[in-house]
Coordinates of C-alpha atoms in Angstrom, one line a residue:
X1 CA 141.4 -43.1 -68.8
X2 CA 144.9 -44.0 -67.6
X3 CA 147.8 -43.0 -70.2
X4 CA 149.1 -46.4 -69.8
X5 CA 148.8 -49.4 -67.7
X6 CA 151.5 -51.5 -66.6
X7 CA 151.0 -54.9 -65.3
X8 CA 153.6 -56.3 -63.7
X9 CA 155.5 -55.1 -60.3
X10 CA 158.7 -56.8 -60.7
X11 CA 162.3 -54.2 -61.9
X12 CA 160.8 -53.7 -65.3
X13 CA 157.4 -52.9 -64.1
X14 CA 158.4 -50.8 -61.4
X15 CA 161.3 -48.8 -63.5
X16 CA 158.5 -47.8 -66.5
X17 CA 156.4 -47.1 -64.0
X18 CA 159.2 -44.1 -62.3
X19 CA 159.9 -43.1 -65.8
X20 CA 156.0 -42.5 -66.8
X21 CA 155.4 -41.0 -63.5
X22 CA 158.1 -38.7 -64.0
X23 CA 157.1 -37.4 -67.3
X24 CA 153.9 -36.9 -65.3
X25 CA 151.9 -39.4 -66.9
X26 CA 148.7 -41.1 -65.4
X27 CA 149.4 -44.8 -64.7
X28 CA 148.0 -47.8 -62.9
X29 CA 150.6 -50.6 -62.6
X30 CA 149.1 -53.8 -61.6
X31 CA 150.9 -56.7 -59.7
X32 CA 150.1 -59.8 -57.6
X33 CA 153.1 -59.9 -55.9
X34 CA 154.3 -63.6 -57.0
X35 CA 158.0 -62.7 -58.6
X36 CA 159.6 -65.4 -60.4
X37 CA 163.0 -64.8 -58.3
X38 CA 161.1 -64.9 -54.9
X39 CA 162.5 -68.0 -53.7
X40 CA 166.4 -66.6 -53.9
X41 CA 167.9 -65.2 -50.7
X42 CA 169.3 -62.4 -52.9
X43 CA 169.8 -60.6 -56.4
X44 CA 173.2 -59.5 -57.8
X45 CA 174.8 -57.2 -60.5
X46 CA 172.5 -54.6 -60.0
X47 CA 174.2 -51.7 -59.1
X48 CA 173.4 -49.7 -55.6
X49 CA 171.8 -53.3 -54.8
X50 CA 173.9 -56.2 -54.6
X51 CA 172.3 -58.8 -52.5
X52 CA 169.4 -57.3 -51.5
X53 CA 166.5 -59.5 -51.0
X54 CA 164.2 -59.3 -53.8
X55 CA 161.0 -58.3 -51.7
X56 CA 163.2 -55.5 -50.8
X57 CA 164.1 -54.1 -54.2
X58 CA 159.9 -54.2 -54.8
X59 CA 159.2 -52.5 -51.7
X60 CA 161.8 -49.8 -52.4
X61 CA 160.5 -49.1 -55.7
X62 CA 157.0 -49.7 -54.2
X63 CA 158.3 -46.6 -52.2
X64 CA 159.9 -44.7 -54.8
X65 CA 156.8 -43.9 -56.1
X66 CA 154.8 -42.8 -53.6
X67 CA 155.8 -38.7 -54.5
X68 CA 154.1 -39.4 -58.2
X69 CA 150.5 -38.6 -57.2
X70 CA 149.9 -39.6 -60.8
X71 CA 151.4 -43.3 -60.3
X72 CA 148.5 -45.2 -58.8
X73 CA 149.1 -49.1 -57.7
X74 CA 147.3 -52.1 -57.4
X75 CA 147.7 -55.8 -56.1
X76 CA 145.6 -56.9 -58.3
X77 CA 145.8 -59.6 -61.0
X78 CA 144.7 -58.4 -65.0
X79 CA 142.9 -61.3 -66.4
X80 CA 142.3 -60.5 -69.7
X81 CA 142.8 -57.0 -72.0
X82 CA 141.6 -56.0 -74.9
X83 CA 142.4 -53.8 -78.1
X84 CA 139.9 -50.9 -78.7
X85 CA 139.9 -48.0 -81.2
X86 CA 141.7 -45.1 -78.7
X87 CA 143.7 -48.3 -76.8
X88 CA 142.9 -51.1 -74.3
X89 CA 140.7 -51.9 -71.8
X90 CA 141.2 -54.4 -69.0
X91 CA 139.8 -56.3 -66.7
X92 CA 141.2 -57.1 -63.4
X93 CA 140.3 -60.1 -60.9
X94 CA 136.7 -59.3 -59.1
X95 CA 135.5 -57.7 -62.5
X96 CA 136.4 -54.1 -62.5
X97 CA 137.9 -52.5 -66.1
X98 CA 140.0 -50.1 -66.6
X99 CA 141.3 -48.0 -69.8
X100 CA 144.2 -46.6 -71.3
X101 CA 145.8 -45.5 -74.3
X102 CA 148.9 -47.8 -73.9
X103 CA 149.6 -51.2 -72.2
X104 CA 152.9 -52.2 -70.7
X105 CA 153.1 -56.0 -70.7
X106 CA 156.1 -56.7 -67.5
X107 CA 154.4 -60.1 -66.3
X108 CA 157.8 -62.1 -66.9
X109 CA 158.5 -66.0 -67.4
X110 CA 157.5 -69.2 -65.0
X111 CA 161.0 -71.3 -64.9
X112 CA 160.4 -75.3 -65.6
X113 CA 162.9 -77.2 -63.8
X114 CA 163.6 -80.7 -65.1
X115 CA 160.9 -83.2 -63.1
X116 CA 163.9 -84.6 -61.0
X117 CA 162.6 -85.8 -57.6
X118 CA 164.1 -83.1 -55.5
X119 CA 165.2 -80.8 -58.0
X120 CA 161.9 -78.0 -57.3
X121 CA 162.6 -78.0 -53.5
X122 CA 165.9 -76.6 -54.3
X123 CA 165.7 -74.5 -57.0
X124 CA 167.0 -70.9 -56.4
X125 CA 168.8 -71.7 -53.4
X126 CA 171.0 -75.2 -54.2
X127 CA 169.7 -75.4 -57.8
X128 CA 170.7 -72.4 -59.9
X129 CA 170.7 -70.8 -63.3
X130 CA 172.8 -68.1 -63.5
X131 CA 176.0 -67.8 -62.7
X132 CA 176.6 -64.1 -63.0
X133 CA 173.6 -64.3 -60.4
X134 CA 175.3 -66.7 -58.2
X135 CA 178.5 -68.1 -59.4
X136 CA 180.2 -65.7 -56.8
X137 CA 178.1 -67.3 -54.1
X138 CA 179.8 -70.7 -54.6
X139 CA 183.1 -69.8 -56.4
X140 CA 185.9 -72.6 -56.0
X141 CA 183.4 -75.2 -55.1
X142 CA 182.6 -78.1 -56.3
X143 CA 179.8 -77.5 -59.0
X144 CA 177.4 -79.8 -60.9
X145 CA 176.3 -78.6 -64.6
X146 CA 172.7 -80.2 -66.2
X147 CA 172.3 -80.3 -69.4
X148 CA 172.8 -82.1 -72.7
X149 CA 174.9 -81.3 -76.3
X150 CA 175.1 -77.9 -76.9
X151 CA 173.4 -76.6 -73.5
X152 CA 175.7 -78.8 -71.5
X153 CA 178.8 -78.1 -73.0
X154 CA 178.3 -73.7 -72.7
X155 CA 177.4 -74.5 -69.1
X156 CA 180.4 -76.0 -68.4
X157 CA 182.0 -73.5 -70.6
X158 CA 180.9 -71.0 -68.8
X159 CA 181.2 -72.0 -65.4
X160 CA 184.7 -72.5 -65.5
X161 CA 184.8 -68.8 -64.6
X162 CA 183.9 -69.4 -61.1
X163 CA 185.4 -72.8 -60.6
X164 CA 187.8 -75.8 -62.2
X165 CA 185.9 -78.8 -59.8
X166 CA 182.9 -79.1 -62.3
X167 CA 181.0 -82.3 -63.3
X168 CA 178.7 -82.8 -66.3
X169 CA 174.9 -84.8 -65.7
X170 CA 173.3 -85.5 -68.7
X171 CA 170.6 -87.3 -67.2
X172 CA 171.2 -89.9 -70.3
X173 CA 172.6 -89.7 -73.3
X174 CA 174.6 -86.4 -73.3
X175 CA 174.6 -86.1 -76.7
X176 CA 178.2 -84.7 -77.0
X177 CA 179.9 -84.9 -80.2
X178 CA 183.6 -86.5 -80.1
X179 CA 185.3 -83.3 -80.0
X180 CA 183.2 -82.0 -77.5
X181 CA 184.1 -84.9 -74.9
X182 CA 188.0 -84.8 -75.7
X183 CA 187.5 -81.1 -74.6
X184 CA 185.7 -81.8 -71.8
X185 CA 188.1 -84.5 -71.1
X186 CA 191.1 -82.3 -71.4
X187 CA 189.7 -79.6 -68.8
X188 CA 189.1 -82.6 -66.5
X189 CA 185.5 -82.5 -66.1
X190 CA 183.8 -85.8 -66.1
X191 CA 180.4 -86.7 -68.1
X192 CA 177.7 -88.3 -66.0
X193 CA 175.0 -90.0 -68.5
X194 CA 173.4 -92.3 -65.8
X195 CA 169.9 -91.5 -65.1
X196 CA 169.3 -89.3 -62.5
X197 CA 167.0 -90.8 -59.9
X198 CA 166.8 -87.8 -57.6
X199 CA 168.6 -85.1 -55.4
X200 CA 169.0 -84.5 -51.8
X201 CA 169.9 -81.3 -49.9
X202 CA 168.6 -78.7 -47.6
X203 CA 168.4 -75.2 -49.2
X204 CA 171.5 -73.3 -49.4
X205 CA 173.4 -76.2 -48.6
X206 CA 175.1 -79.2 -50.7
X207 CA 173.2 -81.5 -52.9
X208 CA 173.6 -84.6 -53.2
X209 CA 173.1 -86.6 -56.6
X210 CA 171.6 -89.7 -56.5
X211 CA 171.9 -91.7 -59.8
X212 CA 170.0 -95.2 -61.0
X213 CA 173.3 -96.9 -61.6
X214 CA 176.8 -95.4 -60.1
X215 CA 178.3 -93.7 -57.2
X216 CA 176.7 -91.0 -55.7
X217 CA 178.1 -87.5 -56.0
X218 CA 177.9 -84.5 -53.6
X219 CA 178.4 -81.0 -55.2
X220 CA 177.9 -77.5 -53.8
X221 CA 175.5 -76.3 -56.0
X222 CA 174.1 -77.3 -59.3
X223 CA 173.5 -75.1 -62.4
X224 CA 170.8 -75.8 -65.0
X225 CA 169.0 -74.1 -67.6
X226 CA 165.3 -74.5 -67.1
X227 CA 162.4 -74.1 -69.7
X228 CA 160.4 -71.3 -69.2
X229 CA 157.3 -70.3 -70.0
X230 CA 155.1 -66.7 -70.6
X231 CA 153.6 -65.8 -67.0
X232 CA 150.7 -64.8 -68.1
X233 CA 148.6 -65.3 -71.4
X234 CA 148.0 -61.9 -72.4
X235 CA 150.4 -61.6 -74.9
X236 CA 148.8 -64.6 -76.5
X237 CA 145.2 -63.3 -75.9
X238 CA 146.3 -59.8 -77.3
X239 CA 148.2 -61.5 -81.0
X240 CA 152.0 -60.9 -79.9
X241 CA 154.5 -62.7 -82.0
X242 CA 156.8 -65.1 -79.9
X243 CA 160.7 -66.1 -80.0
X244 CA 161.3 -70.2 -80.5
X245 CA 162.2 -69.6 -77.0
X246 CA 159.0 -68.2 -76.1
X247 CA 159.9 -64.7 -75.4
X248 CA 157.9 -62.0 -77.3
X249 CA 159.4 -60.5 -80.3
X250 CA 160.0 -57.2 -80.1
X251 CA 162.2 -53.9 -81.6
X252 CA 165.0 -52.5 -78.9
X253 CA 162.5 -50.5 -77.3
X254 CA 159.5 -53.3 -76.5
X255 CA 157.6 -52.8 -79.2
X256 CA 155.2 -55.3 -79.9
X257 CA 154.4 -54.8 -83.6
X258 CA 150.7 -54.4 -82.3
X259 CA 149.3 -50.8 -81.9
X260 CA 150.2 -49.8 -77.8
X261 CA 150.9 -52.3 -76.9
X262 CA 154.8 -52.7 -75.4
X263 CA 156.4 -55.5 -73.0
X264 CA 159.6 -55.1 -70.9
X265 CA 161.6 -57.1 -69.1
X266 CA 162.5 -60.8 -68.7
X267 CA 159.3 -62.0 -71.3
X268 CA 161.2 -60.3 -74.3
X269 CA 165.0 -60.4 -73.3
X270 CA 167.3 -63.7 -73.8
X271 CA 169.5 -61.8 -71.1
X272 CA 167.2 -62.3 -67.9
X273 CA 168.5 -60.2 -64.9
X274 CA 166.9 -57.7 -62.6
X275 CA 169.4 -55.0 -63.9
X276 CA 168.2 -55.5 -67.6
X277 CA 164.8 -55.9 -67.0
X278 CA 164.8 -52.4 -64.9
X279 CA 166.7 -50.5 -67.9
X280 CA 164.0 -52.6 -70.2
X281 CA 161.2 -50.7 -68.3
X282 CA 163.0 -47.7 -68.5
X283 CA 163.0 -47.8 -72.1
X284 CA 159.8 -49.1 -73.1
X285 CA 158.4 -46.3 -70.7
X286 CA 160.5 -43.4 -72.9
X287 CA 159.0 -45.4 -76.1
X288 CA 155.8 -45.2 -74.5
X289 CA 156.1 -41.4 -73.6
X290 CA 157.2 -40.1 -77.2
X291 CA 154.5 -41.7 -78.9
X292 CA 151.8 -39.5 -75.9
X293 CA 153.9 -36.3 -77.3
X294 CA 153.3 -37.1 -80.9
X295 CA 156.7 -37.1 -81.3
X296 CA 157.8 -41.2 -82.7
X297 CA 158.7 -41.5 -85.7

């Protein structure tokens, strides 16, 4: 029986995973190697790291934890999990279970792109959605923002950090109260409510903004805040409580509420970067760790 088992191999995964295998803890982390940022050239803001590839920061910390003998690893997927008496037991693709006293939910979120003809070709590499990911990338360039009301408006906001040539698309009505557009309209940033029809672009490159009615317009990047989704249904399967944004609802340290059970990274934070979800691990694996000494509260 494993002390805990951690599924998920992305920074939050992988961090919890160091942490337990440092306090000498028996763990199996499981992964199927599909990370939600694995269409982006590169991750920033995380320290030691800016701009590596993503693959690489997983293979490094794939390799960082080769010395804990008591770390094992898996590329496998966990299909379902249940709650027992002394923990949870598992069951991984192809039918074997496993057991352990604690379970580390690090699966993350699915991103949901508007249904834009184009749009999903693009997205991480032309089509963005953060700009303290990527704002730095394409500082001083012409920039397109997506997004209606409130959402539009702190994109804009926002991106006026990075650069002062910003347009707004609303794909319709942008739902902009009157004081909102006379700000807008005193930065200088136009509104677009014309229907999108689609985009054009090569990855990495400018995109092009095709609309039903008007003039065309050609932007370096566009910025967008896409839906998102839970990864995985385990947290449903297992009772967890969700945000209204479909994160799970947790204390500081990942703490689902149900008995063992924990979840770190990018599925319980509203700020979604590699750098949080690694210190998320991190702490959920601590959390994790007192409660094996009988020392939590």
């Amino acid at each position: 029986m494993f002390d805990a088992i951690i599924v998920g191999g992305g920074p939050a995964g992988l961090s919890a995973a160091l942490m337990l295998g440092r306090a000498r803890r028996r763990v199996l982390i499981c992964d199927t190697d599909q990370p939600r940022n694995a269409v982006s050239p590169a991750l920033h803001g995380f320290l030691s790291r800016d701009g590596t590839a993503p693959e690489d920061l997983r293979r490094i910390g794939r390799e960082q934890l080769r010395p804990y003998e008591t770390v094992i690893s898996r590329s496998v997927e966990v299909i379902d999990a249940a709650r027992e008496s002394d923990g949870f037991a598992v069951t991984l693709a192809g039918g074997a279970h496993e057991r352990a006293h604690f379970l580390l939910l690090a699966t993350g979120m699915v991103d949901e792109p508007p249904a834009i003809p184009g749009l999903l070709e693009l997205w991480g590499t032309s089509v963005l959605q953060c700009p303290y990911c990527h704002g730095w990338e394409v500082r001083d360039q012409p920039l397109a923002i997506f997004g209606r009301g409130d959402d539009g408006l702190y994109g804009v906001l926002l991106l006026l950090g990075w650069s002062n040539d910003l347009v707004l698309c609303t794909d319709g009505p942008s739902g902009l109260a009157g004081r909102d557009r006379r700000l807008l309209s005193k930065q200088g940033i136009p509104v677009r409510e014309e229907r999108i029809e689609r985009v054009e672009g090569k990855p990495g490159r400018p995109v092009r903004i095709i609309f039903e009615h008007g003039d065309a317009v050609t932007r370096r990047a566009i910025f967008l805040h896409a839906a998102q989704r839970q990864n995985s249904p385990l947290a449903e399967h297992l009772g967890c409580t969700f945000t209204d944004r479909g994160t799970i609802l947790t204390d500081e340290d990942g703490y689902t509420g149900i008995p063992g059970l924990y979840a770190a990274g990018d599925l319980r934070q509203q700020r979604q970067q590699a750098i949080f979800a690694a210190t998320d691990g991190a702490l959920a694996a601590i959390a994790i760790n007192t409660e094996l000494l009988g020392l939590a509260g």
